[in-house]
Amino acid sequence: QGDTAEGILNKIAIGDSKLFSVTLIEGKRASHYIKQLKKTEGIVSTNININYNTNLFDANLPTCGFKSQHMEGRFYPDTYFFAPGTKDIQILKRAALRMCKVLTQAWASRSNESSHMSIYEGLILASIIEKESALVDEVKTISGVFVRRLSLGMRLQADPTVIYGRGPDRSGPLTKEDLRKDTPYNTYTRSGLPLTPITNPSKISINAAFNPEHGNELYFVAKGDGTHQFSAKLQEHQVAVEKYRVGSNK
């Protein structure tokens, strides 16, 4: 609409076409992206399995050299432009390739504190950081807390991993029973990082995972306003938990 006849002919001659776009939001699961792409105008839906049963190698998705075939954490959240008729798997391939590039760049600039982690472990940690906070000013501090806990043999005790371990059909707030129930993703009952990422992290969280902030903090609790209170000692942390989880900000 609004083009002249000459303009239309020129576009036909050079193969110009209208492009659509889809935005994959950070902090979402792979299943969310797959469902989103299936509903996006201009994209042709294929038989990708939402339940992660798709074999990454059979689908020819970039794997970044990872042995794991789990799809979580493999897709870089960004806006992707495409021509009408593009298949959903093509968008996922671009997102997977983009994630490999971002990870490789972050891995190359990693600090000494994270030098012991593999690139896949860094991705796992980044996915946990992504779910813990979206604040740019906090992600490196949170990364520092987790890296120090790992180095000391302390359990991460990260609520987002427990939530992921409950499965996609379980919603609602965490309970004490959830924290006690052992799953491969319960970092209250198991030491170290979970087996796979729990979401698709942003570049900010990825860089934070490979470049944690220096400090001595080992604990943090949500204040209720989107920020966190960090503590170096357990007693300080318990006071903060009592203050903010009870609902008193005085």
Tab-separated table of C-alpha atoms in Angstrom:
chain	number	residue	atom	x	y	z
A	1	GLN	CA	0.000	0.000	0.000
A	2	GLY	CA	1.331	3.407	-1.022
A	3	ASP	CA	3.905	1.975	-3.457
A	4	THR	CA	3.956	3.133	-7.075
A	5	ALA	CA	3.820	0.635	-9.936
A	6	GLU	CA	7.487	1.312	-10.613
A	7	GLY	CA	8.350	0.765	-6.964
A	8	ILE	CA	6.539	-2.577	-6.911
A	9	LEU	CA	8.350	-3.707	-10.074
A	10	ASN	CA	11.683	-2.732	-8.538
A	11	LYS	CA	10.910	-4.768	-5.413
A	12	ILE	CA	9.977	-7.786	-7.536
A	13	ALA	CA	13.172	-7.404	-9.535
A	14	ILE	CA	15.448	-7.387	-6.484
A	15	GLY	CA	13.424	-9.951	-4.524
A	16	ASP	CA	12.370	-7.497	-1.821
A	17	SER	CA	9.584	-8.708	0.433
A	18	LYS	CA	7.739	-7.793	3.604
A	19	LEU	CA	9.434	-9.168	6.704
A	20	PHE	CA	7.690	-10.317	9.861
A	21	SER	CA	9.293	-10.381	13.294
A	22	VAL	CA	9.021	-12.445	16.454
A	23	THR	CA	10.507	-11.593	19.830
A	24	LEU	CA	11.687	-14.407	22.082
A	25	ILE	CA	11.635	-12.970	25.599
A	26	GLU	CA	14.441	-13.798	28.017
A	27	GLY	CA	13.671	-16.012	30.990
A	28	LYS	CA	11.176	-18.212	29.145
A	29	ARG	CA	11.344	-21.968	28.666
A	30	ALA	CA	11.995	-23.606	25.317
A	31	SER	CA	8.427	-24.936	25.295
A	32	HIS	CA	7.156	-21.336	25.502
A	33	TYR	CA	9.166	-20.389	22.412
A	34	ILE	CA	7.928	-23.408	20.470
A	35	LYS	CA	4.300	-22.636	21.317
A	36	GLN	CA	4.854	-18.968	20.467
A	37	LEU	CA	6.355	-19.754	17.060
A	38	LYS	CA	3.500	-22.097	16.199
A	39	LYS	CA	1.082	-19.195	16.701
A	40	THR	CA	3.171	-16.488	14.998
A	41	GLU	CA	1.857	-15.062	11.731
A	42	GLY	CA	3.995	-15.918	8.731
A	43	ILE	CA	5.667	-18.950	10.337
A	44	VAL	CA	5.019	-22.475	9.108
A	45	SER	CA	4.589	-24.874	12.012
A	46	THR	CA	6.437	-28.213	11.919
A	47	ASN	CA	6.215	-31.275	14.156
A	48	ILE	CA	8.594	-30.009	16.842
A	49	ASN	CA	7.802	-31.722	20.128
A	50	ILE	CA	6.944	-29.272	22.881
A	51	ASN	CA	7.963	-31.818	25.515
A	52	TYR	CA	11.654	-31.648	24.614
A	53	ASN	CA	11.721	-35.064	22.938
A	54	THR	CA	13.142	-33.608	19.741
A	55	ASN	CA	16.653	-34.891	19.147
A	56	LEU	CA	18.823	-31.816	18.628
A	57	PHE	CA	21.177	-33.650	16.328
A	58	ASP	CA	18.380	-35.022	14.154
A	59	ALA	CA	16.937	-31.505	13.958
A	60	ASN	CA	20.375	-30.174	12.956
A	61	LEU	CA	20.253	-27.500	15.635
A	62	PRO	CA	23.616	-26.003	16.615
A	63	THR	CA	24.766	-27.724	19.801
A	64	CYS	CA	27.764	-25.552	20.781
A	65	GLY	CA	29.618	-28.814	21.324
A	66	PHE	CA	27.429	-29.759	24.304
A	67	LYS	CA	26.817	-33.448	24.933
A	68	SER	CA	23.408	-32.799	26.448
A	69	GLN	CA	20.493	-32.854	24.008
A	70	HIS	CA	18.165	-31.008	26.395
A	71	MET	CA	16.634	-27.991	24.645
A	72	GLU	CA	16.407	-25.677	27.658
A	73	GLY	CA	18.822	-22.787	27.518
A	74	ARG	CA	19.784	-23.332	23.872
A	75	PHE	CA	17.889	-20.422	22.332
A	76	TYR	CA	19.046	-16.838	22.543
A	77	PRO	CA	16.213	-14.429	23.434
A	78	ASP	CA	16.062	-11.696	20.806
A	79	THR	CA	13.928	-10.272	17.997
A	80	TYR	CA	14.184	-12.292	14.788
A	81	PHE	CA	13.009	-11.049	11.375
A	82	PHE	CA	11.834	-13.532	8.773
A	83	ALA	CA	10.105	-13.796	5.427
A	84	PRO	CA	6.574	-15.269	5.208
A	85	GLY	CA	6.682	-19.037	4.924
A	86	THR	CA	9.686	-19.483	7.227
A	87	LYS	CA	9.514	-22.679	9.281
A	88	ASP	CA	9.589	-22.546	13.075
A	89	ILE	CA	12.644	-24.813	13.147
A	90	GLN	CA	14.527	-22.231	11.064
A	91	ILE	CA	13.928	-19.562	13.701
A	92	LEU	CA	15.048	-21.974	16.417
A	93	LYS	CA	18.220	-22.758	14.475
A	94	ARG	CA	19.024	-19.051	14.233
A	95	ALA	CA	18.340	-18.590	17.943
A	96	ALA	CA	20.505	-21.612	18.803
A	97	LEU	CA	23.354	-20.366	16.627
A	98	ARG	CA	23.090	-16.929	18.200
A	99	MET	CA	23.253	-18.472	21.686
A	100	CYS	CA	26.428	-20.353	20.721
A	101	LYS	CA	28.055	-17.096	19.596
A	102	VAL	CA	27.053	-15.164	22.722
A	103	LEU	CA	28.244	-17.998	24.978
A	104	THR	CA	31.551	-18.294	23.155
A	105	GLN	CA	32.196	-14.559	23.504
A	106	ALA	CA	31.330	-14.601	27.215
A	107	TRP	CA	33.460	-17.702	27.775
A	108	ALA	CA	36.444	-16.007	26.133
A	109	SER	CA	36.196	-13.075	28.545
A	110	ARG	CA	35.520	-15.104	31.715
A	111	SER	CA	37.179	-14.110	34.983
A	112	ASN	CA	39.374	-16.246	37.220
A	113	GLU	CA	36.463	-16.868	39.601
A	114	SER	CA	34.573	-18.792	36.914
A	115	SER	CA	37.564	-20.370	35.177
A	116	HIS	CA	36.770	-23.764	36.747
A	117	MET	CA	33.332	-23.897	35.098
A	118	SER	CA	32.716	-25.410	31.689
A	119	ILE	CA	30.858	-23.323	29.122
A	120	TYR	CA	27.737	-25.454	29.661
A	121	GLU	CA	27.953	-25.038	33.434
A	122	GLY	CA	28.151	-21.298	32.828
A	123	LEU	CA	24.958	-21.510	30.794
A	124	ILE	CA	23.242	-23.412	33.605
A	125	LEU	CA	24.334	-20.810	36.141
A	126	ALA	CA	23.218	-17.983	33.834
A	127	SER	CA	19.750	-19.529	33.598
A	128	ILE	CA	19.440	-19.542	37.398
A	129	ILE	CA	20.657	-15.945	37.638
A	130	GLU	CA	18.097	-14.966	34.986
A	131	LYS	CA	15.240	-16.291	37.118
A	132	GLU	CA	16.561	-14.799	40.352
A	133	SER	CA	16.754	-11.174	39.219
A	134	ALA	CA	16.227	-9.002	36.167
A	135	LEU	CA	18.110	-6.038	37.629
A	136	VAL	CA	21.355	-5.182	35.855
A	137	ASP	CA	22.825	-3.858	39.112
A	138	GLU	CA	22.269	-7.173	40.903
A	139	VAL	CA	23.041	-9.993	38.488
A	140	LYS	CA	26.811	-9.984	39.029
A	141	THR	CA	26.341	-9.869	42.800
A	142	ILE	CA	23.980	-12.847	42.626
A	143	SER	CA	26.465	-14.638	40.394
A	144	GLY	CA	29.165	-13.983	42.987
A	145	VAL	CA	27.010	-15.496	45.726
A	146	PHE	CA	26.401	-18.665	43.726
A	147	VAL	CA	30.013	-19.056	42.600
A	148	ARG	CA	31.249	-18.694	46.186
A	149	ARG	CA	28.683	-21.193	47.466
A	150	LEU	CA	29.750	-23.686	44.818
A	151	SER	CA	33.424	-23.245	45.666
A	152	LEU	CA	32.703	-23.773	49.379
A	153	GLY	CA	30.593	-26.872	48.753
A	154	MET	CA	27.414	-25.125	49.915
A	155	ARG	CA	24.139	-25.937	48.219
A	156	LEU	CA	22.763	-23.205	45.989
A	157	GLN	CA	19.276	-23.336	47.538
A	158	ALA	CA	17.827	-21.458	44.566
A	159	ASP	CA	14.033	-21.406	44.490
A	160	PRO	CA	13.777	-21.158	40.660
A	161	THR	CA	15.450	-24.557	40.266
A	162	VAL	CA	12.901	-26.124	42.596
A	163	ILE	CA	10.073	-24.516	40.633
A	164	TYR	CA	11.483	-25.925	37.384
A	165	GLY	CA	11.759	-29.366	38.952
A	166	ARG	CA	8.062	-29.368	39.803
A	167	GLY	CA	7.302	-29.652	36.095
A	168	PRO	CA	5.329	-27.481	33.653
A	169	ASP	CA	1.937	-28.570	34.992
A	170	ARG	CA	2.555	-27.442	38.567
A	171	SER	CA	1.946	-23.810	39.488
A	172	GLY	CA	1.461	-21.752	42.624
A	173	PRO	CA	3.838	-20.631	45.371
A	174	LEU	CA	6.590	-22.861	46.705
A	175	THR	CA	5.810	-24.887	49.810
A	176	LYS	CA	8.037	-26.492	52.435
A	177	GLU	CA	7.082	-29.810	50.891
A	178	ASP	CA	8.415	-28.614	47.524
A	179	LEU	CA	11.738	-27.689	49.120
A	180	ARG	CA	12.031	-31.117	50.744
A	181	LYS	CA	10.957	-33.169	47.734
A	182	ASP	CA	14.058	-34.397	45.925
A	183	THR	CA	14.229	-33.865	42.161
A	184	PRO	CA	17.207	-33.507	39.787
A	185	TYR	CA	16.609	-29.744	39.980
A	186	ASN	CA	16.154	-29.292	43.729
A	187	THR	CA	19.235	-27.357	44.820
A	188	TYR	CA	18.059	-27.588	48.433
A	189	THR	CA	18.445	-31.383	48.465
A	190	ARG	CA	21.289	-31.700	45.953
A	191	SER	CA	24.711	-30.107	45.789
A	192	GLY	CA	26.193	-28.369	42.777
A	193	LEU	CA	24.460	-27.121	39.667
A	194	PRO	CA	21.375	-28.855	38.229
A	195	LEU	CA	21.872	-31.099	35.204
A	196	THR	CA	20.606	-28.580	32.647
A	197	PRO	CA	19.616	-24.918	32.354
A	198	ILE	CA	16.164	-24.023	33.661
A	199	THR	CA	15.403	-21.231	31.183
A	200	ASN	CA	16.841	-19.295	28.250
A	201	PRO	CA	19.005	-16.521	29.734
A	202	SER	CA	19.806	-13.058	28.439
A	203	LYS	CA	23.246	-11.801	27.495
A	204	ILE	CA	23.372	-9.849	30.755
A	205	SER	CA	22.897	-13.000	32.835
A	206	ILE	CA	25.360	-14.963	30.690
A	207	ASN	CA	28.066	-12.337	31.135
A	208	ALA	CA	27.325	-12.212	34.870
A	209	ALA	CA	27.762	-15.991	35.165
A	210	PHE	CA	31.235	-15.811	33.649
A	211	ASN	CA	32.168	-12.589	35.453
A	212	PRO	CA	30.837	-12.741	39.024
A	213	GLU	CA	31.299	-9.758	41.303
A	214	HIS	CA	33.980	-9.897	43.987
A	215	GLY	CA	32.763	-9.935	47.572
A	216	ASN	CA	31.998	-12.117	50.576
A	217	GLU	CA	28.207	-12.372	50.355
A	218	LEU	CA	26.827	-15.916	50.623
A	219	TYR	CA	23.112	-15.236	51.072
A	220	PHE	CA	20.360	-13.065	49.655
A	221	VAL	CA	16.630	-12.655	50.124
A	222	ALA	CA	14.031	-10.792	48.074
A	223	LYS	CA	12.858	-7.533	49.623
A	224	GLY	CA	9.518	-7.630	47.848
A	225	ASP	CA	10.194	-4.603	45.649
A	226	GLY	CA	12.242	-6.407	43.005
A	227	THR	CA	15.561	-5.958	44.801
A	228	HIS	CA	17.457	-8.238	47.201
A	229	GLN	CA	19.201	-7.951	50.554
A	230	PHE	CA	22.649	-9.569	50.479
A	231	SER	CA	24.458	-10.911	53.549
A	232	ALA	CA	27.861	-12.423	54.263
A	233	LYS	CA	26.906	-14.242	57.474
A	234	LEU	CA	24.043	-16.622	58.184
A	235	GLN	CA	22.893	-14.661	61.230
A	236	GLU	CA	22.618	-11.486	59.143
A	237	HIS	CA	20.697	-13.394	56.495
A	238	GLN	CA	18.250	-14.809	59.045
A	239	VAL	CA	17.528	-11.302	60.291
A	240	ALA	CA	16.914	-10.153	56.712
A	241	VAL	CA	14.619	-13.113	56.028
A	242	GLU	CA	12.616	-12.312	59.148
A	243	LYS	CA	12.383	-8.676	58.110
A	244	TYR	CA	11.347	-9.062	54.504
A	245	ARG	CA	9.467	-12.349	54.337
A	246	VAL	CA	7.276	-11.462	57.286
A	247	GLY	CA	6.396	-8.281	55.428
A	248	SER	CA	7.963	-5.714	57.720
A	249	ASN	CA	10.060	-3.067	56.013
A	250	LYS	CA	10.444	-0.933	59.120
